[in-house]
Coordinates of C-alpha atoms (C1' of nucleotides) in Angstrom, one line a residue:
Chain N
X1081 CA 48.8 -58.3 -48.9
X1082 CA 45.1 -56.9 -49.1
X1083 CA 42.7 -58.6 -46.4
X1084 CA 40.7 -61.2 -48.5
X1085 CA 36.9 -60.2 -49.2
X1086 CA 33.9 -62.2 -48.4
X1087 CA 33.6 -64.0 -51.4
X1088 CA 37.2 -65.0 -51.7
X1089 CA 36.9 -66.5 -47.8
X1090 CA 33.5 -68.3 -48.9
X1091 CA 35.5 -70.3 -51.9
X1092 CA 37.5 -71.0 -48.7
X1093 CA 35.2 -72.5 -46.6
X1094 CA 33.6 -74.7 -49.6
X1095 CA 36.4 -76.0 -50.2
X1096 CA 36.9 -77.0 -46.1
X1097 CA 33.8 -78.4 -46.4
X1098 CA 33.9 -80.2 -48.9
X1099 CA 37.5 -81.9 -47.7
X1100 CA 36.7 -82.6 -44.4
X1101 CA 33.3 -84.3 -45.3
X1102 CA 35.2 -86.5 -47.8
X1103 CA 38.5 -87.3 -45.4
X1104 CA 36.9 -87.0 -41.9
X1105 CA 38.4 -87.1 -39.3
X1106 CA 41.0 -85.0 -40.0
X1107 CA 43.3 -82.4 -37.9
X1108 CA 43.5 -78.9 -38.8
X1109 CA 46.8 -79.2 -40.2
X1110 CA 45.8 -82.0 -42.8
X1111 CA 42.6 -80.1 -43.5
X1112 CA 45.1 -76.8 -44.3
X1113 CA 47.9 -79.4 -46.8
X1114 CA 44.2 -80.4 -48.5
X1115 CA 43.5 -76.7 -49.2
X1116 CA 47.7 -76.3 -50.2
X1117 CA 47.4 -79.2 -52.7
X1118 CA 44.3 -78.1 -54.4
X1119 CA 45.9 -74.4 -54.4
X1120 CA 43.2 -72.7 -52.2
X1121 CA 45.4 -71.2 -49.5
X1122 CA 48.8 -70.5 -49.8
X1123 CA 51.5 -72.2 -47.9
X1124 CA 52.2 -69.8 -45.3
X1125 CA 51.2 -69.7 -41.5
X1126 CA 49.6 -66.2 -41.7
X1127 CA 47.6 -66.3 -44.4
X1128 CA 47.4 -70.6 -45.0
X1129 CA 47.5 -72.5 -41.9
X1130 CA 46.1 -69.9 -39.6
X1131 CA 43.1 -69.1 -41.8
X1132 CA 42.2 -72.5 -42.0
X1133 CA 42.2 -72.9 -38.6
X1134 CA 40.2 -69.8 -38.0
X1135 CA 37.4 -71.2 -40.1
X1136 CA 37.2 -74.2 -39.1
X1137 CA 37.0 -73.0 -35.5
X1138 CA 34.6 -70.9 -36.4
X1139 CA 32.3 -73.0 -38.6
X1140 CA 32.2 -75.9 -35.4
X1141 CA 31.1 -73.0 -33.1
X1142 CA 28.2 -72.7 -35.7
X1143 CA 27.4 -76.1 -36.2
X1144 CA 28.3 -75.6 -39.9
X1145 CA 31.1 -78.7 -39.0
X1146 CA 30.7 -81.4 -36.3
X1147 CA 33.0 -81.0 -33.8
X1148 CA 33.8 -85.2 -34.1
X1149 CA 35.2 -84.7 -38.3
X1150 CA 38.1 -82.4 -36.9
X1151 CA 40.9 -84.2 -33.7
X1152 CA 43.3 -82.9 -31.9
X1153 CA 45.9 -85.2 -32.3
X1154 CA 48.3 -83.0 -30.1
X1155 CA 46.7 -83.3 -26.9
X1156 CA 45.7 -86.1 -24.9
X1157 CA 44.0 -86.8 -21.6
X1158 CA 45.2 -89.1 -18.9
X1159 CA 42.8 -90.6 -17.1
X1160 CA 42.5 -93.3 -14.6
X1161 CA 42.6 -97.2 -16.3
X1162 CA 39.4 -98.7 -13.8
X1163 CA 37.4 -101.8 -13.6
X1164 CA 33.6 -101.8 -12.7
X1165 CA 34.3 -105.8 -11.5
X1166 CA 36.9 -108.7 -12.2
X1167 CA 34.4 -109.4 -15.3
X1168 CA 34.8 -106.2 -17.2
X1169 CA 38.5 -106.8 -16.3
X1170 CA 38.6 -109.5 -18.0
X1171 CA 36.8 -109.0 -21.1
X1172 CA 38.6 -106.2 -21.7
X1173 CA 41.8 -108.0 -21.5
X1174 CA 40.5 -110.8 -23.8
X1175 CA 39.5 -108.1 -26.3
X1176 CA 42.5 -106.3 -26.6
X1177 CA 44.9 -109.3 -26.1
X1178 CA 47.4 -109.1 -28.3
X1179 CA 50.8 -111.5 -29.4
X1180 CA 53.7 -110.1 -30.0
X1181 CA 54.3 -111.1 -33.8
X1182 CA 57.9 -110.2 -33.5
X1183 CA 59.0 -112.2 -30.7
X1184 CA 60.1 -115.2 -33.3
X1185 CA 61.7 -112.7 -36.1
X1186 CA 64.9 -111.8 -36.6
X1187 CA 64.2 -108.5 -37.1
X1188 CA 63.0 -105.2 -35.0
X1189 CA 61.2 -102.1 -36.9
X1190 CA 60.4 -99.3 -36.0
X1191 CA 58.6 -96.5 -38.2
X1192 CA 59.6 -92.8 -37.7
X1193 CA 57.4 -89.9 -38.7
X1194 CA 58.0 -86.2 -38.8
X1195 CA 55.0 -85.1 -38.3
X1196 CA 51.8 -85.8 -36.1
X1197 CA 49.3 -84.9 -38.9
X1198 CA 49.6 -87.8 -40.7
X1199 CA 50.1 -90.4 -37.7
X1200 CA 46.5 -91.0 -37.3
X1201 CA 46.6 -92.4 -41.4
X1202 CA 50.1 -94.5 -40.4
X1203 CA 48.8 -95.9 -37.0
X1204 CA 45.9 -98.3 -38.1
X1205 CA 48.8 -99.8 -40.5
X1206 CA 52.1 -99.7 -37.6
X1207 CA 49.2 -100.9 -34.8
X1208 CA 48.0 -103.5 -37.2
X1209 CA 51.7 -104.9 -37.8
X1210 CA 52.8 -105.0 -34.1
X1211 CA 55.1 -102.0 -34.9
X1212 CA 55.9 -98.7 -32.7
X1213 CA 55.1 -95.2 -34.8
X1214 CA 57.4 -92.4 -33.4
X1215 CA 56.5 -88.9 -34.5
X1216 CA 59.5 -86.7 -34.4
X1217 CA 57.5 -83.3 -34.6
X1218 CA 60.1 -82.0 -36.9
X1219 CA 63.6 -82.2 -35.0
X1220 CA 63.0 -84.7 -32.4
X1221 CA 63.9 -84.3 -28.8
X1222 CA 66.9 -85.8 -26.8
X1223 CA 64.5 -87.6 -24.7
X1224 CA 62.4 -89.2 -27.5
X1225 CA 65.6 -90.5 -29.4
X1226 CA 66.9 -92.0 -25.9
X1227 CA 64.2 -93.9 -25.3
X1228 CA 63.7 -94.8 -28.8
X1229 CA 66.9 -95.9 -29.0
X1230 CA 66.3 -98.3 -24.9
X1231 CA 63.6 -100.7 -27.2
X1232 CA 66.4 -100.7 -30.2
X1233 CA 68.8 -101.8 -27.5
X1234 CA 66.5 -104.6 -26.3
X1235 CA 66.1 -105.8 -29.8
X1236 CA 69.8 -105.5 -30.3
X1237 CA 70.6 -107.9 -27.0
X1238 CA 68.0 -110.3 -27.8
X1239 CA 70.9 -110.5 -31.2
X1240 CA 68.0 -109.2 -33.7
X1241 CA 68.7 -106.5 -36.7
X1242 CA 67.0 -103.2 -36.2
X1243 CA 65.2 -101.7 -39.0
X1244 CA 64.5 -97.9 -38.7
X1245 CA 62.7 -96.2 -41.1
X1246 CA 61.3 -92.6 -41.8
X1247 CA 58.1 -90.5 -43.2
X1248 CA 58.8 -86.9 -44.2
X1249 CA 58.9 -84.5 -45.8
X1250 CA 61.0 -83.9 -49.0
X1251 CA 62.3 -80.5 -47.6
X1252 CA 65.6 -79.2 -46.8
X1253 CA 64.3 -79.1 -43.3
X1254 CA 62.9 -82.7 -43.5
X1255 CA 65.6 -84.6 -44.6
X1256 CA 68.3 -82.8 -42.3
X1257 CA 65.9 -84.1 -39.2
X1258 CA 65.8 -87.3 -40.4
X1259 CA 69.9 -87.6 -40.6
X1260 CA 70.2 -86.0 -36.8
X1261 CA 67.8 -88.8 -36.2
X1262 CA 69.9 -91.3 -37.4
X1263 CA 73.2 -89.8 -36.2
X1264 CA 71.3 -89.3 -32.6
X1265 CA 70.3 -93.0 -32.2
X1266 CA 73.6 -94.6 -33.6
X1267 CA 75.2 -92.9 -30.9
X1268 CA 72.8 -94.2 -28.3
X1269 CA 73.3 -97.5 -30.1
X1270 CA 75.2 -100.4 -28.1
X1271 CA 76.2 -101.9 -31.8
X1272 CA 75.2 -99.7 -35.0
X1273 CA 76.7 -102.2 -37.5
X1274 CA 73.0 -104.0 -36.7
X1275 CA 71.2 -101.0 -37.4
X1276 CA 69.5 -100.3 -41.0
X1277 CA 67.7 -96.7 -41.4
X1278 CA 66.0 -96.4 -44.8
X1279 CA 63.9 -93.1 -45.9
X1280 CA 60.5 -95.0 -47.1
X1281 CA 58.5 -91.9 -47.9
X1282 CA 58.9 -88.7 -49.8
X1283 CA 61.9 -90.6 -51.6
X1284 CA 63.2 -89.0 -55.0
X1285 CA 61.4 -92.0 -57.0
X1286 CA 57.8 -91.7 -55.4
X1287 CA 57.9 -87.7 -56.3
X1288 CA 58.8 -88.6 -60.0
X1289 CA 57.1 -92.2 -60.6
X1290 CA 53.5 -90.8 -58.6
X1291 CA 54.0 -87.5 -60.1
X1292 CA 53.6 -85.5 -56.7
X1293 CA 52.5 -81.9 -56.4
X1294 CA 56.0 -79.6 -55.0
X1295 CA 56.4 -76.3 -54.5
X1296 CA 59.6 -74.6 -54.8
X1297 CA 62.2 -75.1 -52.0
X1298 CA 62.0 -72.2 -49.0
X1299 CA 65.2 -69.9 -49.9
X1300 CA 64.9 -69.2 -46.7
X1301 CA 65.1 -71.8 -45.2
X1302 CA 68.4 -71.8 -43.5
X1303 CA 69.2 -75.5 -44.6
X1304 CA 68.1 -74.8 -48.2
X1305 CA 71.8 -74.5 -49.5
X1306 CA 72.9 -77.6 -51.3
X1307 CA 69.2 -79.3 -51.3
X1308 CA 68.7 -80.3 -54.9
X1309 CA 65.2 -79.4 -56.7
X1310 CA 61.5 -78.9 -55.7
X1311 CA 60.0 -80.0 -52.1
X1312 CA 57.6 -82.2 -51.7
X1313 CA 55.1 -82.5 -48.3
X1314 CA 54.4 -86.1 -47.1
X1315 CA 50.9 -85.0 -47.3
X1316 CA 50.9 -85.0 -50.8
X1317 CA 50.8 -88.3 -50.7
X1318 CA 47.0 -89.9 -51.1
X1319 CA 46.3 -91.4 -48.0
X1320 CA 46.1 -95.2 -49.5
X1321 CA 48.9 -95.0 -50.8
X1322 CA 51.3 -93.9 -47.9
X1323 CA 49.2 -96.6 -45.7
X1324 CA 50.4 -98.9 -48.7
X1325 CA 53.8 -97.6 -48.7
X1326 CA 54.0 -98.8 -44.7
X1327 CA 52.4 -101.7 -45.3
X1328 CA 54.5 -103.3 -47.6
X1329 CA 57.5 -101.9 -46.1
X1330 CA 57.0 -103.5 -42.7
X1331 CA 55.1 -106.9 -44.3
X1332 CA 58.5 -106.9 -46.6
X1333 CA 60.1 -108.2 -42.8
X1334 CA 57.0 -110.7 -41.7
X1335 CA 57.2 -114.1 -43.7
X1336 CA 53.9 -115.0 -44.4
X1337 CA 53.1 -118.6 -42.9
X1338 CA 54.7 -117.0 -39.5
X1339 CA 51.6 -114.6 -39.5
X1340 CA 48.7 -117.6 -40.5
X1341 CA 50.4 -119.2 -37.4
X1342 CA 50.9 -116.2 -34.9
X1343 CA 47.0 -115.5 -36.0
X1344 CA 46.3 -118.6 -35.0
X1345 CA 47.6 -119.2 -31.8
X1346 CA 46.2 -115.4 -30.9
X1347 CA 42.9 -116.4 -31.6
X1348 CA 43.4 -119.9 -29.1
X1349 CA 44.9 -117.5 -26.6
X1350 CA 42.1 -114.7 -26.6
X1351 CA 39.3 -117.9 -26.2
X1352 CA 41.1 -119.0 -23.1
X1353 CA 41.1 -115.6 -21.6
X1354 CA 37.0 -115.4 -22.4
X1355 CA 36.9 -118.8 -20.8
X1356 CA 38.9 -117.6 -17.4
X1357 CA 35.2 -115.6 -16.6
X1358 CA 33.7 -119.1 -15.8
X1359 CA 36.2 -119.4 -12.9
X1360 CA 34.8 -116.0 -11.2
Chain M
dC1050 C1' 81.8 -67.8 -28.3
dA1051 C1' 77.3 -66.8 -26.8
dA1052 C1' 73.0 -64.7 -28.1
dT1053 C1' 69.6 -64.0 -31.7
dC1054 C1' 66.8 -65.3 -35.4
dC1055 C1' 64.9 -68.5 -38.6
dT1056 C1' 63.5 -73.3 -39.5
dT1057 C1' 60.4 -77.9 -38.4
dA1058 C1' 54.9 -79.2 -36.1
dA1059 C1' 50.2 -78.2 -33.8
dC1060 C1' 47.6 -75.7 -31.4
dT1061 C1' 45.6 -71.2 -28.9
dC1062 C1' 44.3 -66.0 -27.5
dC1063 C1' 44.5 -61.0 -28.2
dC1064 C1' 44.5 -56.9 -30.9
dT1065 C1' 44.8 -53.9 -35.1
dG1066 C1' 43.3 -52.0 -39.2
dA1067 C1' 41.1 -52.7 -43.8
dG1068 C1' 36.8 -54.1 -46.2
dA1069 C1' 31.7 -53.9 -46.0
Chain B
dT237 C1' 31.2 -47.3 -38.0
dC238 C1' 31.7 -52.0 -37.2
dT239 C1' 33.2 -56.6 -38.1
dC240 C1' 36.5 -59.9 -39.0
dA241 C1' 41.0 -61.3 -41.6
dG242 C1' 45.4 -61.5 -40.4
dG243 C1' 49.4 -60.6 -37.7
dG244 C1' 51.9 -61.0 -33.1
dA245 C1' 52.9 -63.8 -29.6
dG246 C1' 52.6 -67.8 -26.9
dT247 C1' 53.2 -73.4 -25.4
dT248 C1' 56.7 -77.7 -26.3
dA249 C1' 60.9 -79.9 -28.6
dA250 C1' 64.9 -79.2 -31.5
dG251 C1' 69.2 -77.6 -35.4
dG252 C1' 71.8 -74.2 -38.1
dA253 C1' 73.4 -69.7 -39.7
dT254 C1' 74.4 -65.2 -38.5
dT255 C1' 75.4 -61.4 -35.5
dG256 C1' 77.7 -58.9 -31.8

DNA sequence: CAATCCTTAACTCCCTGAGA
DNA sequence: TCTCAGGGAGTTAAGGATTG
């Protein structure tokens, strides 16, 4: 494959531009499944993901992007949780107080993802709901399932139904991490007849009934054999709509008049922890 | 039966060779 | 000739097929 020539890599930046300034922030990775979708870049590492990245490395260096409309979801810093005076303590307590909503329901969810690019979309939805997001990062890791599978446990003892559900891709790949996740925490499971794991998104019906873009299934992917049709990415899913698709799957557990009241007694409980400041 | 290679995701740095 | 697109390789965690 021929190097591409200037113009070709300008129709490649205007289209970066132009995604990121409608969808910002984004990651690199989302910005590249943008590009993929609207058939700008192909979907391979060299000549895709890694030319995307390049660019838009390149085009923050020269102030072309602000460096605040791409994140690095991948990396994080850890840094010291500490207090100015017993005030800011507690204002900061009162502001992010929050009631567990599932302490009075039967049942426990948890959402699973495969991959980190789309978190940032699911979180505001799973943080809303009181519900853990767990990003797999295509297979997961022994170490992630167990302790996954330690607050499953807890839910399981306290005699509630565990609800597991995934967000992937509709790939040979995808799907077969999504069953060793399932088989993985079963087995780490103290009673699996209590556990229910349901695929929520890319499921057969949303790729026909939202008419989602594919592209054909990697041959060579080694898992490929016996995978039926076209693959579909989760990212091809509009934003809203796989925010929607969480929603409704985790509200589908929350009866409503339980969350006017939980709402409710939040609200009480947050005032009382403004009020504590008087006693300083 | 163990080693090797390819697959998933999200990033980076370094170097080569083709386009300008 | 010189710049920059793209490939190679690297970090972490895995599974599966093939090879020796």
């Amino acid at each position: 494959m021929p190097r591409r020539t200037q113009a070709e890599m300008e129709v490649i930046r205007t289209a970066i531009i132009e995604a990121v300034r409608k969808d910002k922030p984004m990651t690199v990775r989302q910005v590249f499944y943008r590009l993929v979708v609207r058939g700008v870049v192909p979907k391979v590492e060299g000549r895709g993901y890694r030319t995307v990245a390049r660019e838009l490395r390149n085009m923050r260096r020269d102030g072309v992007i602000p460096y605040d409309w791409i994140v690095d979801s991948s990396r994080t810093v850890r840094r010291p949780l500490q207090y100015g005076s017993m005030e800011e303590a507690l204002e900061r307590a009162a502001r992010l107080y929050r009631r567990n909503l599932w302490g009075d329901l039967p049942h426990y969810v948890q959402v699973w993802m495969e991959k980190e690019a789309l978190a940032g979309v699911a979180w505001d939805v799973t943080d809303g709901l009181g519900v853990s997001l767990w990003v797999a990062r295509g297979y997961s890791s022994i170490s992630y399932l167990y302790e996954a599978a330690q607050h499953i446990n807890r839910a399981l003892e306290a005699g509630k139904v565990a609800y597991i559900y995934n967000l992937g891709d509709h790939d040979p790949s995808g799907c077969d991490a999504w069953e060793s996740v399932v088989s993985e925490l079963q087995g780490f499971s103290i009673d699996d007849r209590r556990m229910r794991f349901k695929r929520a998104a890319v499921t057969p019906e949303q790729i026909r009934r939202l008419n989602l873009p594919s592209r054909p299934t990697k041959k060579t992917d080694s898992r490929a054999a016996g995978f039926e049709g076209e693959s579909v990415e989760l990212d091809a899913l509009p934003p809203n709509t796989l925010r929607q698709i969480i929603r409704d799957t985790i509200e589908a557990h929350i009866p409503e008049y339980i969350r006017t009241m939980h709402e409710q007694v939040e609200q009480q409980e947050r005032q009382t922890l403004w009020q504590l400041q008087d006693y300083l």
